[in-house]
């Protein structure tokens, strides 16, 4: 492939991923600031916040179902067509949120409609990540696969930065204007971004790995059945490895918005700007860490970030407790910007290297989305609940971060580093392992 076509693949992977995550993260941030007041209306503000976070978590539990649906399409029909569908689905749901009437206008139907659109978002993002990742990784030369696989991961932080910037601008409005219509603007304007993303993706070809599977006639009739039958161990490993990548991220990036404003007295704009700065740092570091993994291996980079997460969990909250804006910025940059970057940079590429090409879309998506459902959407809810149960103490939340890191270290222990193999070689190795296992079972008989 020539450089021009490769750049087109990078852009299609990055732009589409960024737009999807922009739409997805808008909800998370607005849930902490707005939805508890105009959709989940209760007499007790904390209960309203918990309901908002619960609606935020719901999309994480629907993501595996979106992953199953769209990874089936991706492994049977192709990566490109699937990515067009997922981006369209996300765009429609986000645009609809910007037009919803409030609880004061239509009563209980307001949160019902909001949750419905949030679930549609979950379906879309459930299928998007795997396709965007494989679009980059399956085109990549062996020696740059870590770098290429980090590109769609940048979409996560770019989407978050875009959402934070949009809301930071809107929060400059008077409080009444922001609560009435200001928060809606980013949701409605996202339609323009989706149209641009669809135009970009229209001009790319199917990935080489999928073409080879098509030519070999080995496309599985039911990819999820093959995945769960022959690759269930890899799915469990991926779920475990995802835990430390997702739970601390939503604590550093979402939970901190409500915690720092309501409990520590920071202004809403200051916290949003802090998160934005940290995510910019992350975005810069992700391709650097991806490239580093091409030189020293994915596992070493991932373990370094995970151990860093364990060591920083208590210092992070101690720095926030000092109620200093400078320490808030430093703590968020270290946690979300520096320590989290190596984990997320190599995660997707590492997943792609443990699954056969025939079920790669399904395998990586199941691991990623189940892990996200178990540890991601629940993280702000768990953190808020722990704070309430332990009289505002951050100690249980810090231990929760450590717990997620330990789970991931145990999971990653079983991963064989295949960064120096071509993806076709990885597939061959998986076949050899499957044949050896089958032979062993026959010998028992």
Coordinates of C-alpha atoms in Angstrom, one line a residue:
X1 CA 0.0 0.0 0.0
X2 CA 1.3 3.5 -0.8
X3 CA 1.6 6.3 1.7
X4 CA -1.4 8.2 0.3
X5 CA -3.7 5.2 0.9
X6 CA -2.2 4.6 4.4
X7 CA -2.8 8.2 5.4
X8 CA -6.4 7.8 4.3
X9 CA -6.7 4.8 6.5
X10 CA -5.2 6.6 9.5
X11 CA -7.5 9.6 9.0
X12 CA -10.6 7.4 8.6
X13 CA -9.7 5.4 11.7
X14 CA -8.9 8.5 13.8
X15 CA -11.7 10.8 12.7
X16 CA -14.5 8.3 13.0
X17 CA -13.3 7.1 16.4
X18 CA -12.9 10.7 17.6
X19 CA -16.4 11.6 16.6
X20 CA -17.9 8.5 18.2
X21 CA -16.2 9.2 21.5
X22 CA -17.0 12.9 21.3
X23 CA -20.7 11.9 21.2
X24 CA -20.3 9.3 23.9
X25 CA -18.4 11.5 26.4
X26 CA -20.7 14.4 26.0
X27 CA -23.3 12.4 27.8
X28 CA -20.9 11.5 30.7
X29 CA -19.9 15.1 31.4
X30 CA -23.3 16.6 31.0
X31 CA -24.8 13.8 33.2
X32 CA -22.6 15.2 36.1
X33 CA -23.6 18.8 35.5
X34 CA -27.1 19.0 34.0
X35 CA -29.1 15.8 33.7
X36 CA -29.5 15.3 37.4
X37 CA -31.4 18.6 37.4
X38 CA -33.5 18.5 34.3
X39 CA -34.1 14.8 33.5
X40 CA -33.6 12.9 36.8
X41 CA -35.4 15.3 39.1
X42 CA -35.5 14.4 42.8
X43 CA -35.7 16.3 46.1
X44 CA -32.3 15.0 47.1
X45 CA -29.5 16.3 44.7
X46 CA -27.2 13.3 45.5
X47 CA -29.9 10.8 44.4
X48 CA -30.4 12.7 41.2
X49 CA -26.6 12.5 40.6
X50 CA -26.7 8.8 41.3
X51 CA -29.5 8.3 38.8
X52 CA -27.6 10.3 36.2
X53 CA -24.5 8.1 36.7
X54 CA -26.8 5.0 36.6
X55 CA -28.0 6.1 33.1
X56 CA -24.4 6.7 32.2
X57 CA -23.6 3.1 33.2
X58 CA -26.5 1.6 31.3
X59 CA -24.8 2.3 28.0
X60 CA -21.8 0.3 29.1
X61 CA -24.0 -2.8 29.7
X62 CA -25.5 -2.5 26.3
X63 CA -22.1 -2.1 24.6
X64 CA -21.3 -5.8 24.6
X65 CA -24.6 -6.4 22.7
X66 CA -23.7 -3.8 20.2
X67 CA -20.3 -5.4 20.0
X68 CA -21.9 -8.8 19.3
X69 CA -24.2 -7.4 16.6
X70 CA -21.6 -5.3 14.8
X71 CA -18.6 -7.6 15.2
X72 CA -20.7 -10.3 13.6
X73 CA -21.3 -8.0 10.6
X74 CA -17.6 -7.0 10.7
X75 CA -16.3 -10.6 10.6
X76 CA -18.8 -11.7 8.0
X77 CA -19.3 -8.6 5.7
X78 CA -16.3 -6.4 6.4
X79 CA -14.8 -3.8 8.7
X80 CA -15.6 -0.8 6.5
X81 CA -19.4 -1.3 6.1
X82 CA -19.7 -1.9 9.8
X83 CA -18.0 1.4 10.7
X84 CA -20.4 3.3 8.5
X85 CA -23.4 1.8 10.3
X86 CA -22.0 2.4 13.8
X87 CA -21.1 6.0 13.1
X88 CA -24.6 6.7 11.7
X89 CA -26.3 5.1 14.7
X90 CA -24.2 7.2 17.1
X91 CA -24.9 10.4 15.2
X92 CA -28.7 10.0 15.2
X93 CA -28.8 9.2 19.0
X94 CA -26.6 12.2 20.0
X95 CA -28.5 14.6 17.8
X96 CA -31.8 13.4 19.3
X97 CA -30.5 14.1 22.8
X98 CA -30.0 17.7 21.9
X99 CA -33.6 18.1 21.0
X100 CA -35.2 16.3 24.0
X101 CA -37.7 18.1 26.2
X102 CA -37.0 18.1 29.9
X103 CA -38.7 16.5 32.9
X104 CA -40.5 19.8 33.6
X105 CA -42.0 19.7 30.1
X106 CA -43.1 16.0 29.7
X107 CA -42.5 14.4 33.0
X108 CA -41.3 10.8 33.3
X109 CA -41.1 10.5 29.5
X110 CA -38.0 12.8 29.5
X111 CA -35.7 10.3 31.3
X112 CA -37.2 7.4 29.5
X113 CA -36.4 8.9 26.1
X114 CA -33.0 10.0 27.2
X115 CA -32.1 6.5 28.4
X116 CA -33.4 5.0 25.1
X117 CA -31.1 7.3 23.1
X118 CA -28.2 6.5 25.5
X119 CA -28.7 2.8 24.9
X120 CA -28.6 3.4 21.1
X121 CA -25.3 5.2 21.7
X122 CA -24.1 2.2 23.6
X123 CA -25.0 -0.1 20.7
X124 CA -23.1 2.1 18.2
X125 CA -19.9 2.5 20.3
X126 CA -20.0 -1.2 21.1
X127 CA -19.3 -2.0 17.4
X128 CA -17.2 1.1 16.6
X129 CA -14.0 0.4 18.6
X130 CA -13.1 -3.0 17.2
X131 CA -13.6 -1.8 13.6
X132 CA -11.6 1.4 14.0
X133 CA -8.8 -0.5 15.6
X134 CA -8.7 -3.3 13.0
X135 CA -8.8 -0.7 10.2
X136 CA -5.5 0.6 11.5
X137 CA -3.8 -2.6 12.8
X138 CA -4.7 -4.9 9.8
X139 CA -3.1 -2.4 7.4
X140 CA 0.0 -1.9 9.5
X141 CA 3.5 -3.4 8.8
X142 CA 4.7 -5.6 11.7
X143 CA 7.3 -3.1 12.9
X144 CA 4.8 -0.3 13.2
X145 CA 1.7 -2.2 14.4
X146 CA 1.9 -0.7 17.9
X147 CA 2.0 2.8 16.5
X148 CA -0.8 2.2 14.1
X149 CA -2.9 0.5 16.7
X150 CA -2.5 3.6 19.0
X151 CA -4.1 5.9 16.4
X152 CA -7.7 4.9 17.0
X153 CA -7.0 5.0 20.8
X154 CA -6.2 8.6 20.3
X155 CA -9.8 9.0 19.2
X156 CA -10.9 8.3 22.8
X157 CA -9.0 11.3 24.2
X158 CA -9.5 13.6 21.2
X159 CA -13.3 12.9 21.5
X160 CA -13.1 13.7 25.2
X161 CA -11.1 16.9 24.5
X162 CA -13.6 18.0 21.9
X163 CA -16.5 17.3 24.3
X164 CA -14.8 19.1 27.2
X165 CA -13.9 22.2 25.0
X166 CA -17.5 22.4 23.7
X167 CA -18.9 22.3 27.2
X168 CA -16.3 24.6 28.6
X169 CA -17.3 27.2 26.1
X170 CA -21.0 26.7 26.9
X171 CA -20.4 27.0 30.6
X172 CA -19.3 30.6 30.0
X173 CA -22.9 31.4 29.4
X174 CA -25.1 32.6 32.3
X175 CA -26.3 29.6 34.4
X176 CA -29.9 29.9 33.2
X177 CA -28.9 30.0 29.6
X178 CA -26.6 27.0 30.0
X179 CA -29.2 24.9 31.7
X180 CA -31.9 25.9 29.2
X181 CA -30.2 25.6 25.9
X182 CA -26.4 25.9 26.1
X183 CA -25.7 22.3 27.0
X184 CA -27.8 21.2 23.9
X185 CA -25.5 23.0 21.3
X186 CA -22.7 20.4 21.2
X187 CA -25.2 17.5 20.9
X188 CA -26.9 19.2 17.9
X189 CA -23.7 20.3 16.2
X190 CA -22.3 16.8 16.4
X191 CA -24.4 16.0 13.3
X192 CA -22.0 18.0 11.2
X193 CA -19.1 16.0 12.5
X194 CA -20.8 12.7 11.7
X195 CA -21.5 13.7 8.1
X196 CA -17.8 14.6 7.8
X197 CA -16.8 11.2 9.3
X198 CA -19.0 9.3 6.9
X199 CA -17.5 11.1 3.9
X200 CA -14.0 10.2 5.1
X201 CA -14.8 6.5 5.6
X202 CA -16.5 6.2 2.3
X203 CA -13.1 6.5 0.5
X204 CA -11.3 3.6 2.1
X205 CA -10.9 -0.1 1.1
X206 CA -11.5 -3.2 3.1
X207 CA -8.5 -4.4 5.2
X208 CA -6.0 -6.9 3.8
X209 CA -6.5 -9.4 6.6
X210 CA -10.3 -9.6 6.0
X211 CA -9.7 -9.9 2.2
X212 CA -7.5 -12.9 2.8
X213 CA -10.1 -14.5 5.0
X214 CA -12.7 -13.9 2.2
X215 CA -10.4 -15.4 -0.4
X216 CA -9.7 -18.5 1.7
X217 CA -13.5 -19.1 2.1
X218 CA -13.0 -19.4 5.9
X219 CA -15.5 -16.8 7.0
X220 CA -17.4 -18.3 10.0
X221 CA -21.2 -18.5 9.8
X222 CA -21.5 -17.5 13.4
X223 CA -18.3 -15.7 14.6
X224 CA -19.4 -15.4 18.2
X225 CA -20.0 -19.2 18.5
X226 CA -16.5 -19.9 17.2
X227 CA -15.0 -17.2 19.5
X228 CA -16.6 -18.6 22.6
X229 CA -15.9 -22.2 21.7
X230 CA -12.2 -21.9 20.6
X231 CA -11.0 -18.5 22.0
X232 CA -12.9 -18.1 25.3
X233 CA -9.6 -17.9 27.3
X234 CA -8.4 -15.0 25.2
X235 CA -11.8 -13.3 25.8
X236 CA -11.4 -13.6 29.5
X237 CA -7.8 -12.3 29.3
X238 CA -9.0 -9.3 27.3
X239 CA -11.8 -8.6 29.8
X240 CA -9.4 -8.6 32.7
X241 CA -6.8 -6.5 30.9
X242 CA -9.5 -3.9 30.1
X243 CA -10.4 -3.3 33.7
X244 CA -7.5 -1.1 34.7
X245 CA -7.7 0.8 31.4
X246 CA -11.4 1.8 31.9
X247 CA -12.3 2.2 35.6
X248 CA -9.5 4.7 36.6
X249 CA -10.1 6.6 33.4
X250 CA -13.7 7.3 34.3
X251 CA -12.7 8.2 37.8
X252 CA -10.0 10.7 36.6
X253 CA -12.2 12.1 33.8
X254 CA -15.8 11.9 34.9
X255 CA -16.2 11.2 38.6
X256 CA -13.7 14.0 39.4
X257 CA -16.0 16.6 37.8
X258 CA -18.7 16.2 40.4
X259 CA -16.4 15.3 43.2
X260 CA -14.1 18.3 42.8
X261 CA -16.9 20.7 42.4
X262 CA -19.4 19.5 45.0
X263 CA -17.0 18.3 47.7
X264 CA -13.8 20.3 47.2
X265 CA -15.1 23.6 46.1
X266 CA -13.5 23.9 42.7
X267 CA -15.3 25.7 39.9
X268 CA -17.0 23.7 37.2
X269 CA -15.0 25.4 34.5
X270 CA -11.7 24.9 36.3
X271 CA -12.2 21.1 36.6
X272 CA -13.3 20.8 33.0
X273 CA -10.3 22.7 31.8
X274 CA -8.0 20.5 34.0
X275 CA -9.4 17.4 32.5
X276 CA -9.0 18.9 29.0
X277 CA -5.3 19.7 29.6
X278 CA -4.7 16.1 30.9
X279 CA -6.4 14.5 27.9
X280 CA -4.3 16.6 25.5
X281 CA -1.2 15.3 27.3
X282 CA -2.6 11.8 26.9
X283 CA -3.3 12.3 23.2
X284 CA 0.3 13.3 22.6
X285 CA 1.7 10.4 24.6
X286 CA -0.5 7.6 23.2
X287 CA 1.4 7.3 19.8
X288 CA 4.7 7.7 21.5
X289 CA 3.8 4.7 23.8
X290 CA 2.5 2.8 20.9
X291 CA 5.7 3.3 19.0
X292 CA 7.7 2.3 22.2
X293 CA 5.8 -1.0 22.3
X294 CA 7.1 -1.8 18.8
X295 CA 10.6 -1.6 20.2
X296 CA 10.3 -3.2 23.7
X297 CA 7.0 -5.2 23.5
X298 CA 3.4 -4.4 24.4
X299 CA 3.4 -6.3 27.7
X300 CA 6.3 -4.3 29.2
X301 CA 4.6 -1.0 28.3
X302 CA 1.3 -2.1 29.7
X303 CA 2.7 -3.5 33.0
X304 CA 4.6 -0.2 33.6
X305 CA 1.4 1.8 33.3
X306 CA -0.6 -0.6 35.5
X307 CA 2.0 -0.6 38.3
X308 CA 2.1 3.2 38.1
X309 CA -1.7 3.2 38.6
X310 CA -1.2 1.2 41.8
X311 CA 1.5 3.5 43.1
X312 CA -0.4 6.7 42.3
X313 CA -3.9 5.9 43.6
X314 CA -3.5 7.3 47.1
X315 CA -1.2 10.3 46.1
X316 CA -3.9 11.3 43.5
X317 CA -6.6 11.8 46.1
X318 CA -4.3 13.4 48.6
X319 CA -3.4 16.0 46.1
X320 CA -7.0 16.7 45.3
X321 CA -7.8 17.1 49.1
X322 CA -5.3 20.0 49.3
X323 CA -7.9 22.0 47.4
X324 CA -5.1 23.7 45.3
X325 CA -5.8 24.3 41.6
X326 CA -2.2 23.7 40.8
X327 CA -2.2 20.3 42.6
X328 CA -5.5 19.4 40.9
X329 CA -3.9 20.0 37.5
X330 CA -0.8 18.1 38.3
X331 CA -2.7 15.1 39.8
X332 CA -5.0 14.9 36.8
X333 CA -2.1 15.2 34.3
X334 CA -0.1 12.4 36.1
X335 CA -3.1 10.1 36.5
X336 CA -5.0 10.6 33.3
X337 CA -2.2 12.0 31.1
X338 CA 0.9 10.1 31.9
X339 CA 0.1 6.8 33.8
X340 CA -3.0 5.9 31.8
X341 CA -1.4 6.6 28.3
X342 CA 0.8 3.5 28.1
X343 CA -2.0 1.2 29.1
X344 CA -4.5 2.4 26.6
X345 CA -1.9 2.9 23.8
X346 CA -1.1 -0.8 23.6
X347 CA -4.4 -2.4 24.7
X348 CA -6.0 -2.7 21.3
X349 CA -3.0 -3.9 19.4
X350 CA -2.3 -6.5 22.1
X351 CA -5.9 -7.7 21.9
X352 CA -5.6 -8.0 18.1
X353 CA -2.5 -10.1 18.4
X354 CA -4.1 -12.9 20.5
X355 CA -7.1 -13.5 18.2
X356 CA -7.4 -15.4 14.8
X357 CA -8.3 -13.1 11.9
X358 CA -11.5 -15.0 11.3
X359 CA -13.0 -13.9 14.6
X360 CA -10.7 -11.0 15.4
X361 CA -13.4 -8.4 15.3
X362 CA -15.7 -10.4 17.5
X363 CA -12.9 -11.5 19.9
X364 CA -11.4 -8.0 20.6
X365 CA -14.9 -6.4 20.8
X366 CA -16.2 -8.9 23.3
X367 CA -13.2 -8.5 25.6
X368 CA -13.1 -4.8 25.3
X369 CA -16.9 -4.2 25.7
X370 CA -17.5 -6.7 28.5
X371 CA -14.5 -5.2 30.4
X372 CA -15.9 -1.7 29.8
X373 CA -19.4 -2.8 31.0
X374 CA -18.1 -4.4 34.2
X375 CA -15.6 -1.7 35.2
X376 CA -16.2 1.5 33.1
X377 CA -19.7 2.6 33.4
X378 CA -20.0 1.5 37.0
X379 CA -16.8 3.4 38.1
X380 CA -18.4 6.8 38.8
X381 CA -21.4 5.1 40.4
X382 CA -19.2 2.9 42.6
X383 CA -16.9 5.8 43.5
X384 CA -19.9 8.0 44.5
X385 CA -21.5 5.2 46.5
X386 CA -18.2 4.5 48.3
X387 CA -17.9 8.2 49.2
X388 CA -21.4 8.2 50.6
X389 CA -21.0 5.0 52.6
X390 CA -17.6 6.0 54.1
X391 CA -18.5 9.6 55.0
X392 CA -16.7 11.3 52.2
X393 CA -13.4 9.3 52.6
X394 CA -11.4 8.8 49.5
X395 CA -9.6 5.7 50.9
X396 CA -12.1 3.1 49.6
X397 CA -12.0 4.7 46.1
X398 CA -8.2 4.6 46.0
X399 CA -8.3 0.9 47.0
X400 CA -10.8 0.4 44.2
X401 CA -8.3 1.7 41.7
X402 CA -5.7 -0.6 43.1
X403 CA -8.1 -3.5 42.9
X404 CA -8.7 -2.9 39.2
X405 CA -5.0 -2.8 38.5
X406 CA -4.3 -6.1 40.3
X407 CA -7.1 -7.8 38.3
X408 CA -5.4 -6.6 35.0
X409 CA -1.9 -7.6 36.1
X410 CA -3.2 -11.2 36.8
X411 CA -4.9 -11.2 33.4
X412 CA -1.9 -9.9 31.4
X413 CA 0.3 -12.5 33.0
X414 CA -1.1 -15.1 30.6
X415 CA -0.5 -13.1 27.4
X416 CA 2.3 -14.1 25.1
X417 CA 4.0 -11.1 23.5
X418 CA 3.6 -11.4 19.7
X419 CA 4.6 -7.9 18.7
X420 CA 7.4 -9.3 16.5
X421 CA 5.1 -11.5 14.5
X422 CA 3.0 -10.6 11.5
X423 CA -0.7 -10.9 12.0
X424 CA -0.8 -13.8 9.5
X425 CA 1.8 -15.5 11.6
X426 CA -0.2 -14.8 14.8
X427 CA -3.2 -16.5 13.1
X428 CA -1.0 -19.5 12.1
X429 CA 0.2 -19.8 15.7
X430 CA -3.4 -19.8 17.0
X431 CA -4.3 -22.5 14.5
X432 CA -1.3 -24.6 15.5
X433 CA -2.3 -24.2 19.2
X434 CA -5.9 -25.2 18.4
X435 CA -4.7 -28.3 16.4
X436 CA -2.4 -29.3 19.3
X437 CA -5.2 -29.0 21.7
X438 CA -7.5 -31.1 19.5
X439 CA -4.8 -33.7 19.2
X440 CA -4.3 -33.9 22.9
X441 CA -8.1 -34.4 23.4
X442 CA -8.1 -37.2 20.8
X443 CA -5.2 -38.9 22.5
X444 CA -7.2 -39.0 25.7
X445 CA -10.0 -40.7 23.9

